[in-house]
PDB file of C-alpha atoms and ligand atoms in Angstrom:
ATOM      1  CA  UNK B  18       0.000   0.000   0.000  1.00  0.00           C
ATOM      2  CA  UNK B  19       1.200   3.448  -0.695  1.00  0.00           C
ATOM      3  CA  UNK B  20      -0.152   6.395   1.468  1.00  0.00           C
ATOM      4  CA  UNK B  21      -0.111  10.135  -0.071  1.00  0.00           C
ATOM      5  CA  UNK B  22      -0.645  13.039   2.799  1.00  0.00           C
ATOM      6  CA  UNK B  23      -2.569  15.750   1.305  1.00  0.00           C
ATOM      7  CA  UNK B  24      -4.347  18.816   2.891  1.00  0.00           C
ATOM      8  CA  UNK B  25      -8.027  19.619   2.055  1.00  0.00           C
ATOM      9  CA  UNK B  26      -8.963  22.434   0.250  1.00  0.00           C
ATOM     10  CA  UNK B  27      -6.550  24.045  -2.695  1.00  0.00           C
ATOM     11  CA  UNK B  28      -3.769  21.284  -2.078  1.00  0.00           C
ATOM     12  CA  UNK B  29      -6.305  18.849  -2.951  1.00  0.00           C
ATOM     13  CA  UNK B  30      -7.723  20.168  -5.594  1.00  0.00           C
ATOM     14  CA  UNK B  31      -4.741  21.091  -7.689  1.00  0.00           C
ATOM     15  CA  UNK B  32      -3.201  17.549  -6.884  1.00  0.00           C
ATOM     16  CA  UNK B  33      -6.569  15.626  -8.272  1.00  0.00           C
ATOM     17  CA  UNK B  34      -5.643  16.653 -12.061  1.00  0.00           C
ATOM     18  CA  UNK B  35      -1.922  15.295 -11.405  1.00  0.00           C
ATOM     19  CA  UNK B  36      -3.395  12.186  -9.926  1.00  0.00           C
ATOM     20  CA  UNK B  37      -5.683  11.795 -12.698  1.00  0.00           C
ATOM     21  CA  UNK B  38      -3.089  12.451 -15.518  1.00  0.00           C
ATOM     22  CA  UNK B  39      -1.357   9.840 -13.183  1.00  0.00           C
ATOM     23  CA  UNK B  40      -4.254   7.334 -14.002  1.00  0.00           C
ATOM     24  CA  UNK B  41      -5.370   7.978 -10.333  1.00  0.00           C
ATOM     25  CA  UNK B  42      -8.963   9.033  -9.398  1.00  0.00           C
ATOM     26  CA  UNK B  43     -10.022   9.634  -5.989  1.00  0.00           C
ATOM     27  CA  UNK B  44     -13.033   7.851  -5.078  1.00  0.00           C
ATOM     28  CA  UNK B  45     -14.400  10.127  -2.211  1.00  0.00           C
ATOM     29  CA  UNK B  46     -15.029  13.887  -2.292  1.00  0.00           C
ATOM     30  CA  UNK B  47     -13.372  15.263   1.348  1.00  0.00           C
ATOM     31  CA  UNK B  48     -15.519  18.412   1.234  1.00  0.00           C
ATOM     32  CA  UNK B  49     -18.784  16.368   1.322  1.00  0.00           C
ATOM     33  CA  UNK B  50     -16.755  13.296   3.004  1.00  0.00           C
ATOM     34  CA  UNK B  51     -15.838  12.887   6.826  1.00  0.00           C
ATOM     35  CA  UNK B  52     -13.462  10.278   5.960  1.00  0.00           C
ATOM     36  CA  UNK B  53      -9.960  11.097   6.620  1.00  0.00           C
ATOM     37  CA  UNK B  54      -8.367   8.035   4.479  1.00  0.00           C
ATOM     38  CA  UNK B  55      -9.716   8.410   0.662  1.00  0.00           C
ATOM     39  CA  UNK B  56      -9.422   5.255  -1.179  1.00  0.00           C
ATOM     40  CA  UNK B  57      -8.325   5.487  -5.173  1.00  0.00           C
ATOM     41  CA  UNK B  58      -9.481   3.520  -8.405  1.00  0.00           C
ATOM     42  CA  UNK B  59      -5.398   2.284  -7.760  1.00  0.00           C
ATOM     43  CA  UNK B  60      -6.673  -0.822  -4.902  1.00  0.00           C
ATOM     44  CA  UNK B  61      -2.418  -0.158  -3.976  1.00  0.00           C
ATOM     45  CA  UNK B  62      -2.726   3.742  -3.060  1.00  0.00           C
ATOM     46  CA  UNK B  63      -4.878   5.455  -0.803  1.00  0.00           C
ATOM     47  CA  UNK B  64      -4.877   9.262   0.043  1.00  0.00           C
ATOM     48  CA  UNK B  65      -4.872  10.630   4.002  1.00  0.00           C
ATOM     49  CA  UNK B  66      -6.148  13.982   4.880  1.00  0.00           C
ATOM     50  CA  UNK B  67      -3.699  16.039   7.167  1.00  0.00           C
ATOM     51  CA  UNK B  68      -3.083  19.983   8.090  1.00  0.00           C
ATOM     52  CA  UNK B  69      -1.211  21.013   5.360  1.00  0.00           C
ATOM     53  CA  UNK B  70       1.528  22.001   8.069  1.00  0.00           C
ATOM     54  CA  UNK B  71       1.318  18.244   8.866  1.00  0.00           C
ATOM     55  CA  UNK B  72       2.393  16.872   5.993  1.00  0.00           C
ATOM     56  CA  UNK B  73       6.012  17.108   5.921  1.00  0.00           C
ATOM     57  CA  UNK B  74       5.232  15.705   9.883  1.00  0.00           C
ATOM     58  CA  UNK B  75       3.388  12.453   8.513  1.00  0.00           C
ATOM     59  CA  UNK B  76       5.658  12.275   5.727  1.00  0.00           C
ATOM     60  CA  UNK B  77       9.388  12.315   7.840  1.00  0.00           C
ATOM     61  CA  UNK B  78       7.952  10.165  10.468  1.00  0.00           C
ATOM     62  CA  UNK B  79       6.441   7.406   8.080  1.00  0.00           C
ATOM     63  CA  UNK B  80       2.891   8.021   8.620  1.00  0.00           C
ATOM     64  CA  UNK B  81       2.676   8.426   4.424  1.00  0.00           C
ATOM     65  CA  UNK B  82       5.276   7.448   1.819  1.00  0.00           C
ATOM     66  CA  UNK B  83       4.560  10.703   0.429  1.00  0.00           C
ATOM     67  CA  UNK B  84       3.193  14.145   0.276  1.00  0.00           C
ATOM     68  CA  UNK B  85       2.077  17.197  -0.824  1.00  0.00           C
ATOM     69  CA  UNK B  86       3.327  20.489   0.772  1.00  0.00           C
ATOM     70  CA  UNK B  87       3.572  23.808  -0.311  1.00  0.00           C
ATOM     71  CA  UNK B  88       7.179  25.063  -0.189  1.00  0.00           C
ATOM     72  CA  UNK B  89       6.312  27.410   2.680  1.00  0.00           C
ATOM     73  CA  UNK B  90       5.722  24.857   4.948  1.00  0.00           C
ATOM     74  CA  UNK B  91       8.895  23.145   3.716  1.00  0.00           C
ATOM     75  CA  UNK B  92      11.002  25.799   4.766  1.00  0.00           C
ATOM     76  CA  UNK B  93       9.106  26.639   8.415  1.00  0.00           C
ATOM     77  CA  UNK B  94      10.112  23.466   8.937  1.00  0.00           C
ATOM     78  CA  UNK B  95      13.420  23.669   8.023  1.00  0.00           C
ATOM     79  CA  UNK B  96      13.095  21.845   5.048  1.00  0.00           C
ATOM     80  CA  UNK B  97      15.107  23.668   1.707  1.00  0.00           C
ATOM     81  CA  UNK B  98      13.547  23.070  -1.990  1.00  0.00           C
ATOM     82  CA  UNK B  99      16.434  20.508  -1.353  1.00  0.00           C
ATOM     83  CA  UNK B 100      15.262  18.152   1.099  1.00  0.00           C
ATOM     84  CA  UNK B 101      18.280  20.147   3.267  1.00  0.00           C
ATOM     85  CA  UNK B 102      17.367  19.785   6.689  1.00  0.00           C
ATOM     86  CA  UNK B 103      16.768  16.287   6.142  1.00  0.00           C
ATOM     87  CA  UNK B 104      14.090  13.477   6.524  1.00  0.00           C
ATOM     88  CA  UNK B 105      12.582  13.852   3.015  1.00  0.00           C
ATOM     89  CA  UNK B 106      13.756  13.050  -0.525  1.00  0.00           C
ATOM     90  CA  UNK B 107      14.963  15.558  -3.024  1.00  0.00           C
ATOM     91  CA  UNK B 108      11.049  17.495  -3.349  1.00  0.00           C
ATOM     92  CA  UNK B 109       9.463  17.680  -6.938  1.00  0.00           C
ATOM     93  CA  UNK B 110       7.995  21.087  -7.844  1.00  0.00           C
ATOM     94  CA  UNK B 111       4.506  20.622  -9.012  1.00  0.00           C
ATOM     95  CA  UNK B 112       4.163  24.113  -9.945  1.00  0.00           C
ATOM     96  CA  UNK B 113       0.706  24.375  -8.298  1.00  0.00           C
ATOM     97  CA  UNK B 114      -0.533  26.179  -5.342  1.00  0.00           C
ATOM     98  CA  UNK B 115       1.409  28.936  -6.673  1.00  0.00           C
ATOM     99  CA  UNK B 116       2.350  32.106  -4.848  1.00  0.00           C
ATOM    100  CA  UNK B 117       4.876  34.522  -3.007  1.00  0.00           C
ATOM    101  CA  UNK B 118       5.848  34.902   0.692  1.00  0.00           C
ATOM    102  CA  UNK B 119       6.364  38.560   1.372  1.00  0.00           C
ATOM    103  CA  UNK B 120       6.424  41.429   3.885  1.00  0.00           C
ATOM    104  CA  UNK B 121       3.518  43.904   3.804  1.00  0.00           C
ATOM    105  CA  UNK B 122       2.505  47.058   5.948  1.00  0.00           C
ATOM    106  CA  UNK B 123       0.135  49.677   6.059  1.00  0.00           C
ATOM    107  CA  UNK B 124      -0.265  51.629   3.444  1.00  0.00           C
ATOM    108  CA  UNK B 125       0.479  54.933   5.449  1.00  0.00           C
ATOM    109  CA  UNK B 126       3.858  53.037   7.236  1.00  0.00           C
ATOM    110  CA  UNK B 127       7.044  53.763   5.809  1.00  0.00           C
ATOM    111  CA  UNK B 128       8.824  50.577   6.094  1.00  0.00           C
ATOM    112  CA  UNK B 129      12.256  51.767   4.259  1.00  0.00           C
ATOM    113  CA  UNK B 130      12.660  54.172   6.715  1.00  0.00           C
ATOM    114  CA  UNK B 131      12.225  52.371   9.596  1.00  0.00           C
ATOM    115  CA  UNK B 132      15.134  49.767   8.015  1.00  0.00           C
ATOM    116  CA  UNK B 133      17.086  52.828   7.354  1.00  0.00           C
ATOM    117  CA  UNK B 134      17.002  53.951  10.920  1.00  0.00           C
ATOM    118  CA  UNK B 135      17.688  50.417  12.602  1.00  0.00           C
ATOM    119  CA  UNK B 136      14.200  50.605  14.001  1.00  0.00           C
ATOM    120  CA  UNK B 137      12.954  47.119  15.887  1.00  0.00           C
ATOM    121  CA  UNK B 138      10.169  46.059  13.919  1.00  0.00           C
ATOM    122  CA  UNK B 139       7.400  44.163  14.987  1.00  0.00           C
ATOM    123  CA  UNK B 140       6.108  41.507  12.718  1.00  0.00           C
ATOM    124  CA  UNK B 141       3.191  39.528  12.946  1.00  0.00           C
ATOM    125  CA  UNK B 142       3.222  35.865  10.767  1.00  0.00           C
ATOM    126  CA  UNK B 143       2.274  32.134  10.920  1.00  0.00           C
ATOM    127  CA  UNK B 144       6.011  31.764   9.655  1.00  0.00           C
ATOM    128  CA  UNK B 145       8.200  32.854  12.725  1.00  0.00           C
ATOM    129  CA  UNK B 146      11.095  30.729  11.702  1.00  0.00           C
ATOM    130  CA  UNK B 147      10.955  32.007   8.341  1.00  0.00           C
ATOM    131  CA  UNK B 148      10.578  35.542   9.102  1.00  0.00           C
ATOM    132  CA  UNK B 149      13.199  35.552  11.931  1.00  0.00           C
ATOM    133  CA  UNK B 150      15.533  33.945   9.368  1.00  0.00           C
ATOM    134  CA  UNK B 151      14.679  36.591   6.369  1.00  0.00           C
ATOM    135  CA  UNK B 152      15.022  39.429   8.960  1.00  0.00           C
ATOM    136  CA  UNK B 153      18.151  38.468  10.215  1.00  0.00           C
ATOM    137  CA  UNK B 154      20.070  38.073   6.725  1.00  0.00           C
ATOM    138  CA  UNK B 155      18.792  41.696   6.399  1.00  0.00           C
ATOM    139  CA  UNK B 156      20.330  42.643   9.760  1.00  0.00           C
ATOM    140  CA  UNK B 157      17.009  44.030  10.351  1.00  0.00           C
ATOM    141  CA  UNK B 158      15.986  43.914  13.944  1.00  0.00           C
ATOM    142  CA  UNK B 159      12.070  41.864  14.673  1.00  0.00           C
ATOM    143  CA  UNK B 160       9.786  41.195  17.313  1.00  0.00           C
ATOM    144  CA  UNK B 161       8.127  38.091  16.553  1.00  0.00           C
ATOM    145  CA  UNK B 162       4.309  37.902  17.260  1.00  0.00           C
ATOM    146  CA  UNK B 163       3.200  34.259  15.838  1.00  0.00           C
ATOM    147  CA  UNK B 164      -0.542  33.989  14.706  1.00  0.00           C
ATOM    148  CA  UNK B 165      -2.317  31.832  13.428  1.00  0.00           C
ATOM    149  CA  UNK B 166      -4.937  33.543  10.960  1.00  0.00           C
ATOM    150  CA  UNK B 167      -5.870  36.448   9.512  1.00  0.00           C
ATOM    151  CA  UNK B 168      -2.569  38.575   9.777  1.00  0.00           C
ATOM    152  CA  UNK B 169      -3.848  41.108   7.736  1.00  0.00           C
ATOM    153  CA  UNK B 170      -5.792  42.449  10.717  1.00  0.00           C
ATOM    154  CA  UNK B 171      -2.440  42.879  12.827  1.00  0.00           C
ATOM    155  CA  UNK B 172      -1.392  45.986  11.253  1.00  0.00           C
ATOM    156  CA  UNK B 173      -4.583  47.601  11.194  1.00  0.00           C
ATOM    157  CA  UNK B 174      -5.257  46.710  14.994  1.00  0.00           C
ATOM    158  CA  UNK B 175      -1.695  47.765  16.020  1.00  0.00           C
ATOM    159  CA  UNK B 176      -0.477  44.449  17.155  1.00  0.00           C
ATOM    160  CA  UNK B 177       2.162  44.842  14.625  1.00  0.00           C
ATOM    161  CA  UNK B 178       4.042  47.126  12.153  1.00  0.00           C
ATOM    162  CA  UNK B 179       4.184  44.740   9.549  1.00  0.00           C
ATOM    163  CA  UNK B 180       3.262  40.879   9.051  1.00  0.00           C
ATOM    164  CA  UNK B 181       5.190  38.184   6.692  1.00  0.00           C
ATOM    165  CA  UNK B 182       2.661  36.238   4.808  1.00  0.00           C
ATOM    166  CA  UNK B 183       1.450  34.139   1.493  1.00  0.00           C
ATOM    167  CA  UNK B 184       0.146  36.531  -1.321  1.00  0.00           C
ATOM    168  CA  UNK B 185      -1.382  35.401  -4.994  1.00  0.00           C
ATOM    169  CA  UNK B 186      -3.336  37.950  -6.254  1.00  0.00           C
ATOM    170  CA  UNK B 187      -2.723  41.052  -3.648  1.00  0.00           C
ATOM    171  CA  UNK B 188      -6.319  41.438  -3.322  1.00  0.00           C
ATOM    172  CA  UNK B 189      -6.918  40.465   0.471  1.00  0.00           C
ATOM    173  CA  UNK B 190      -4.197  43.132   0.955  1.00  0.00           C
ATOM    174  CA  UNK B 191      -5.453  46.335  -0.950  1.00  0.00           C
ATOM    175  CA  UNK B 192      -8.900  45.171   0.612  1.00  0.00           C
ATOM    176  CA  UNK B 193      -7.322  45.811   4.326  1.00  0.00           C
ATOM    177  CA  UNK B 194      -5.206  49.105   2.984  1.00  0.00           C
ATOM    178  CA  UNK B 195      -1.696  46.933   3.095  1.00  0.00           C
ATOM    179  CA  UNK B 196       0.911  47.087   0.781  1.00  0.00           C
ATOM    180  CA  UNK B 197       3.549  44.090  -0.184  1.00  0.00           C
ATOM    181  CA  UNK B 198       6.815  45.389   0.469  1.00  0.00           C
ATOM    182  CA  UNK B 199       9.560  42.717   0.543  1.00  0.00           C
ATOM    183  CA  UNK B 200       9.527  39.489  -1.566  1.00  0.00           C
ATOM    184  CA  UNK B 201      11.073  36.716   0.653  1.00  0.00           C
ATOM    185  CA  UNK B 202      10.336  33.636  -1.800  1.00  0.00           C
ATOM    186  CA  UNK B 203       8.370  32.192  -4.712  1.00  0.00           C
ATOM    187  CA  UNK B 204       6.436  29.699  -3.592  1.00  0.00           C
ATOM    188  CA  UNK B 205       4.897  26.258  -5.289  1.00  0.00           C
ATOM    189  CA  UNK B 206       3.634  22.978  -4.116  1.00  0.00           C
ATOM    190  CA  UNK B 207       6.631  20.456  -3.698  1.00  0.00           C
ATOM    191  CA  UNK B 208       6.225  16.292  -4.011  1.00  0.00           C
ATOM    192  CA  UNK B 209       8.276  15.050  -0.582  1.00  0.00           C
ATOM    193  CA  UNK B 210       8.611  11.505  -0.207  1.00  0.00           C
ATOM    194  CA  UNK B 211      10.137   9.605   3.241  1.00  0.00           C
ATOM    195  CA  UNK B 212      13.456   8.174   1.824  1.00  0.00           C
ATOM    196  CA  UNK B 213      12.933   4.609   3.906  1.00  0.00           C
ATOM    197  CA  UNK B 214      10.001   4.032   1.573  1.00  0.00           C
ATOM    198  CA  UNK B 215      11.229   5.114  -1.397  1.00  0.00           C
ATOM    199  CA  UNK B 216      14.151   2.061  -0.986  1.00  0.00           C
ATOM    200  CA  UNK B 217      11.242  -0.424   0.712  1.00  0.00           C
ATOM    201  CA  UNK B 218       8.979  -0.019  -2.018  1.00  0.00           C
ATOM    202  CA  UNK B 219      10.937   1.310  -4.617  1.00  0.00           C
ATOM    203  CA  UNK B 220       9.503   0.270  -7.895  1.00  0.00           C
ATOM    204  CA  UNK B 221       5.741   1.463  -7.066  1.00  0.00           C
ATOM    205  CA  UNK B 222       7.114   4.868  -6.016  1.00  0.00           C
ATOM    206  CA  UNK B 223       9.422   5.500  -7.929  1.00  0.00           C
ATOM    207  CA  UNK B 224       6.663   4.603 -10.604  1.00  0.00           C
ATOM    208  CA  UNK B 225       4.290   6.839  -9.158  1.00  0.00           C
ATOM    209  CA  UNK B 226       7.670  10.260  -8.732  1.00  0.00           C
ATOM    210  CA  UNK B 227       7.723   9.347 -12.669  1.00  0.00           C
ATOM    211  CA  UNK B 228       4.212   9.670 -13.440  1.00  0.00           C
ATOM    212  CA  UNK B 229       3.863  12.716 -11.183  1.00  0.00           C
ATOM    213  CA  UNK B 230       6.573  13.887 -13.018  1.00  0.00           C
ATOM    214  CA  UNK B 231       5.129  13.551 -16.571  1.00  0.00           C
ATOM    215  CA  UNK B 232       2.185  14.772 -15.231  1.00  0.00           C
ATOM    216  CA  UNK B 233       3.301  18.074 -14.247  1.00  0.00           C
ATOM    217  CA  UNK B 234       5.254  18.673 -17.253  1.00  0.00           C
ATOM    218  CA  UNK B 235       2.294  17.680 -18.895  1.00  0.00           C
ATOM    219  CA  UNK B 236       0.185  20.704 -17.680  1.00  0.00           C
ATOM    220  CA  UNK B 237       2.581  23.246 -18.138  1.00  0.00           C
ATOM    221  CA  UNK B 238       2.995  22.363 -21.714  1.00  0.00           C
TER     222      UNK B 238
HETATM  223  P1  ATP K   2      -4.586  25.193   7.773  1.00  0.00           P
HETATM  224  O1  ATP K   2      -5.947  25.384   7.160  1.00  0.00           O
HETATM  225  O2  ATP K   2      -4.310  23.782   8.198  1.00  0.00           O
HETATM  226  O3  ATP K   2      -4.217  26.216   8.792  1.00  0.00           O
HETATM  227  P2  ATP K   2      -3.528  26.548   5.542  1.00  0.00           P
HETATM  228  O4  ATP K   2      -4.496  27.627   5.854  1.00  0.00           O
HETATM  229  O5  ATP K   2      -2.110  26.917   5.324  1.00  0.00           O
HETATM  230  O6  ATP K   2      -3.548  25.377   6.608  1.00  0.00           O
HETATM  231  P3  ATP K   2      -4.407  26.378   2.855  1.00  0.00           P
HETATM  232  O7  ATP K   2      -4.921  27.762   2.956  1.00  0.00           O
HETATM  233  O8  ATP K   2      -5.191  25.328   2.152  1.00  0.00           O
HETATM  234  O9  ATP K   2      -4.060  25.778   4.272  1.00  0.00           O
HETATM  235  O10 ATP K   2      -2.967  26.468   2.179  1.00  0.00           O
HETATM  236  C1  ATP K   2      -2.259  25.314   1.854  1.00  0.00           C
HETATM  237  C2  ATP K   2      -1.059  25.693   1.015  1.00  0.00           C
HETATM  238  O11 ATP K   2      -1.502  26.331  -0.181  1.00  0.00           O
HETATM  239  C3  ATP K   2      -0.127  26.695   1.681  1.00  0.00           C
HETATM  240  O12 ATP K   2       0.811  26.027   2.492  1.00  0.00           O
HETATM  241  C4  ATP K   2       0.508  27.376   0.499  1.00  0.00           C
HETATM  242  O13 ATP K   2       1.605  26.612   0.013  1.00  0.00           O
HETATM  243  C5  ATP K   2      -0.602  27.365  -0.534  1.00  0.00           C
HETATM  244  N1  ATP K   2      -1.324  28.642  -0.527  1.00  0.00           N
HETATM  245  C6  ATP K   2      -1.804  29.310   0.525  1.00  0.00           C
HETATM  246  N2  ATP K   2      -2.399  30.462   0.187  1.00  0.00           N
HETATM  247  C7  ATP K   2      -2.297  30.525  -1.156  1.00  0.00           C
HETATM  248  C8  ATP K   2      -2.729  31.479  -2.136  1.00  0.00           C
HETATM  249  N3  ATP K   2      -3.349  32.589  -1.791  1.00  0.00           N
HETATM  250  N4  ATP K   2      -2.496  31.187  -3.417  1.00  0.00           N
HETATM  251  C9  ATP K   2      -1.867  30.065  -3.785  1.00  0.00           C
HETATM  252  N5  ATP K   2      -1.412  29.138  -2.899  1.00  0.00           N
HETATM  253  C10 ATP K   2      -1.608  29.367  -1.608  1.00  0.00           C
HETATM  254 MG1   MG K   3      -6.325  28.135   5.410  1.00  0.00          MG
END
């Protein structure tokens, strides 16, 4: 048996046309579904619903031969587009679930300036290690504040002077009166898979890296 983690929502639902190029349908609908294991037209592989910061978790520790996990949670983890950090093998870009990690502040906040001036900073984000890492390559001194949700509101509240999180279109932000002003990574869905499994079951998997492969070169042709 092969187990993919996957989270619910837009990790899912880009993964199903990858799985589907990949011959793989899955036979239950999690929105509609209370299942947590989703069984596939492939009787061998069968899909487990986790956090999407819980797959790399599920994945290092065995729990699934492999994953899907968007690159930020890779790196909060203190995983690199590598693998560097260890406990997964060399992540496939699936080019889905694309968009950017980045600073943003109120519009009427003049970030440069407090950089200039050495100003501490306080910055609200789900991605503390992250953040604290970006900062400090910057030389720029933070206060942390970790949150959970809506980060947007942090600024506009006063709990912080600027938060780090994930942006696609920019929308949520011009709807709160933010503005992005640092870009501290592209980000993209990555394929991990636990290295014991890929030598215990190696054929199947490395089958299933292959067709994943295809698949995503597929769609971006
Ligand atoms: P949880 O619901 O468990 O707290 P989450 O809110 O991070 O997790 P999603 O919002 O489904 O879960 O995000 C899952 C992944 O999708 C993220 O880790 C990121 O890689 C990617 N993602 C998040 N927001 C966007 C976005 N606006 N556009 C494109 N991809 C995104
Ligand atoms: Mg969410």
């Amino acid at each position: 048996m092969i187990t993919l983690a996957l989270s619910k929502g837009r990790i899912f639902d880009d993964t199903l046309p990858l799985l589907r190029a990949a011959g793989i349908e899955v036979l239950d609908d999690p929105e509609t579904s209370r299942k947590l294991i989703l069984p596939t037209s492939r009787p061998d592989v069968r899909v487990v619903l986790v956090r999407a910061s819980d797959v790399p978790t599920y994945v290092q520790y065995g729990g699934a031969d492999l994953g899907v996990a968007g690159l930020d949670v890779l790196l909060e983890h203190g995983k690199g587009p590598d693998g560097g950090g260890g406990g997964l093998y060399r992540p496939l870009d699936l080019n889905i679930a694309r968009c950017r990690m980045s600073v943003a502040v109120r519009e009427d906040f003049d970030y440069t300036a407090a950089v200039r001036h050495g100003s501490r900073i306080r910055v609200a984000t789900k991605y503390t290690q992250t953040a604290r890492q970006f900062f400090a390559g910057k030389g720029v001194h933070v206060d942390l504040i970790k949150l959970y949700g809506s980060m947007e509101l942090a600024p506009l509240t006063g709990l912080a002077d600027a938060i780090v999180d994930l942006v696609s279109s920019g929308n949520t932000l011009r709807a709160n009166a933010l503005v992005e002003v640092e870009r501290i990574a592209d980000i993209s869905a990555r394929l991990v898979v636990n290295p014991v499994s890929l030598k215990l079951k190696r054929e199947a998997l490395r089958a299933l890296i292959d067709a994943f492969e295809a698949a995503v070169q597929g769609v971006a042709r």
